[in-house]
PDB file of C-alpha atoms in Angstrom:
ATOM      1  CA  MET A   1     -11.300  24.367 -16.646  1.00 55.00           C
ATOM      2  CA  SER A   2     -12.453  25.380 -13.001  1.00 57.00           C
ATOM      3  CA  TRP A   3     -15.615  26.319 -11.253  1.00 59.00           C
ATOM      4  CA  ARG A   4     -15.940  28.707  -8.335  1.00 64.00           C
ATOM      5  CA  SER A   5     -18.525  29.620  -6.092  1.00 68.00           C
ATOM      6  CA  GLU A   6     -18.373  31.868  -3.010  1.00 72.00           C
ATOM      7  CA  SER A   7     -16.740  29.297  -0.703  1.00 78.00           C
ATOM      8  CA  ILE A   8     -15.337  26.590  -2.925  1.00 81.00           C
ATOM      9  CA  TRP A   9     -12.940  26.370  -5.436  1.00 78.00           C
ATOM     10  CA  ILE A  10     -12.884  23.416  -7.632  1.00 77.00           C
ATOM     11  CA  GLU A  11     -10.020  22.540 -10.393  1.00 78.00           C
ATOM     12  CA  PHE A  12     -10.449  19.552 -12.559  1.00 78.00           C
ATOM     13  CA  ILE A  13      -7.109  17.629 -12.854  1.00 78.00           C
ATOM     14  CA  THR A  14      -6.980  16.044 -16.370  1.00 78.00           C
ATOM     15  CA  GLY A  15      -5.486  12.722 -16.441  1.00 77.00           C
ATOM     16  CA  SER A  16      -5.954  11.892 -12.575  1.00 76.00           C
ATOM     17  CA  ARG A  17      -8.070   8.922 -13.271  1.00 81.00           C
ATOM     18  CA  LYS A  18      -6.195   6.971 -15.872  1.00 87.00           C
ATOM     19  CA  THR A  19      -5.808   3.318 -15.929  1.00 90.00           C
ATOM     20  CA  SER A  20      -2.076   3.400 -15.451  1.00 91.00           C
ATOM     21  CA  ASN A  21      -2.562   5.140 -12.205  1.00 90.00           C
ATOM     22  CA  PHE A  22      -5.127   2.420 -10.703  1.00 92.00           C
ATOM     23  CA  CYS A  23      -2.504  -0.294 -11.971  1.00 95.00           C
ATOM     24  CA  TRP A  24       0.204   1.255 -10.031  1.00 94.00           C
ATOM     25  CA  ALA A  25      -1.970   1.704  -6.967  1.00 94.00           C
ATOM     26  CA  PHE A  26      -3.054  -2.037  -7.351  1.00 96.00           C
ATOM     27  CA  ILE A  27       0.779  -3.135  -7.564  1.00 96.00           C
ATOM     28  CA  LEU A  28       1.753  -1.043  -4.508  1.00 94.00           C
ATOM     29  CA  PHE A  29      -0.929  -2.412  -2.650  1.00 95.00           C
ATOM     30  CA  LEU A  30       0.070  -5.894  -3.316  1.00 93.00           C
ATOM     31  CA  GLY A  31       3.545  -5.126  -2.314  1.00 89.00           C
ATOM     32  CA  SER A  32       2.662  -3.650   0.905  1.00 89.00           C
ATOM     33  CA  LEU A  33       0.404  -6.855   1.625  1.00 89.00           C
ATOM     34  CA  GLY A  34       3.273  -9.002   1.213  1.00 84.00           C
ATOM     35  CA  PHE A  35       5.306  -7.165   3.467  1.00 84.00           C
ATOM     36  CA  LEU A  36       2.498  -7.366   6.038  1.00 85.00           C
ATOM     37  CA  LEU A  37       2.224 -10.921   5.518  1.00 84.00           C
ATOM     38  CA  VAL A  38       5.750 -11.665   5.909  1.00 81.00           C
ATOM     39  CA  GLY A  39       6.083  -9.723   9.260  1.00 82.00           C
ATOM     40  CA  THR A  40       2.869 -11.531  10.402  1.00 82.00           C
ATOM     41  CA  SER A  41       4.421 -14.792   9.351  1.00 82.00           C
ATOM     42  CA  SER A  42       7.671 -13.879  11.239  1.00 81.00           C
ATOM     43  CA  TYR A  43       5.619 -13.069  14.217  1.00 81.00           C
ATOM     44  CA  LEU A  44       3.773 -16.202  14.311  1.00 81.00           C
ATOM     45  CA  GLY A  45       6.680 -18.384  13.479  1.00 80.00           C
ATOM     46  CA  ARG A  46       5.063 -20.199  10.620  1.00 80.00           C
ATOM     47  CA  ASN A  47       4.014 -19.548   6.969  1.00 79.00           C
ATOM     48  CA  VAL A  48       0.910 -17.786   6.323  1.00 77.00           C
ATOM     49  CA  ILE A  49       1.238 -18.075   2.358  1.00 74.00           C
ATOM     50  CA  SER A  50       3.996 -20.517   1.025  1.00 74.00           C
ATOM     51  CA  LEU A  51       5.190 -18.094  -1.501  1.00 69.00           C
ATOM     52  CA  PHE A  52       6.769 -15.724   1.507  1.00 61.00           C
ATOM     53  CA  PRO A  53       9.103 -18.100   3.622  1.00 66.00           C
ATOM     54  CA  SER A  54       9.264 -16.569   7.004  1.00 63.00           C
ATOM     55  CA  GLN A  55      11.761 -18.850   8.635  1.00 68.00           C
ATOM     56  CA  GLN A  56      14.767 -16.735   7.884  1.00 72.00           C
ATOM     57  CA  ILE A  57      13.128 -13.666   9.118  1.00 71.00           C
ATOM     58  CA  ILE A  58      13.582 -13.040  12.712  1.00 72.00           C
ATOM     59  CA  PHE A  59      10.602 -11.134  14.222  1.00 69.00           C
ATOM     60  CA  PHE A  60      12.736  -8.492  16.061  1.00 76.00           C
ATOM     61  CA  PRO A  61      13.669  -6.407  14.295  1.00 81.00           C
ATOM     62  CA  GLN A  62      13.331  -7.362  10.755  1.00 75.00           C
ATOM     63  CA  GLY A  63       9.441  -8.324  11.277  1.00 72.00           C
ATOM     64  CA  ILE A  64       8.529  -5.524  13.055  1.00 72.00           C
ATOM     65  CA  VAL A  65       9.930  -3.318  10.296  1.00 74.00           C
ATOM     66  CA  MET A  66       8.378  -5.016   7.457  1.00 74.00           C
ATOM     67  CA  SER A  67       5.118  -5.066   9.350  1.00 75.00           C
ATOM     68  CA  PHE A  68       5.180  -1.502  10.094  1.00 73.00           C
ATOM     69  CA  TYR A  69       6.497  -0.802   6.405  1.00 70.00           C
ATOM     70  CA  GLY A  70       3.494  -3.085   4.857  1.00 67.00           C
TER      71      GLY A  70
END
């Protein structure tokens, strides 16, 4: 199914808003947030959240890479 005017072509993609896609996006968001929290914790030198220990991670270079990856 598609719709077309003189300047716009719109195609409807079936299945693009499935619940599983939103679940995967949420899981990926939580993972990137974890990386960002660990990188920030290593920069500050203390745990922001106790689930992510940052004493073993040196800020340069591991903490910087984790921050940008997050």
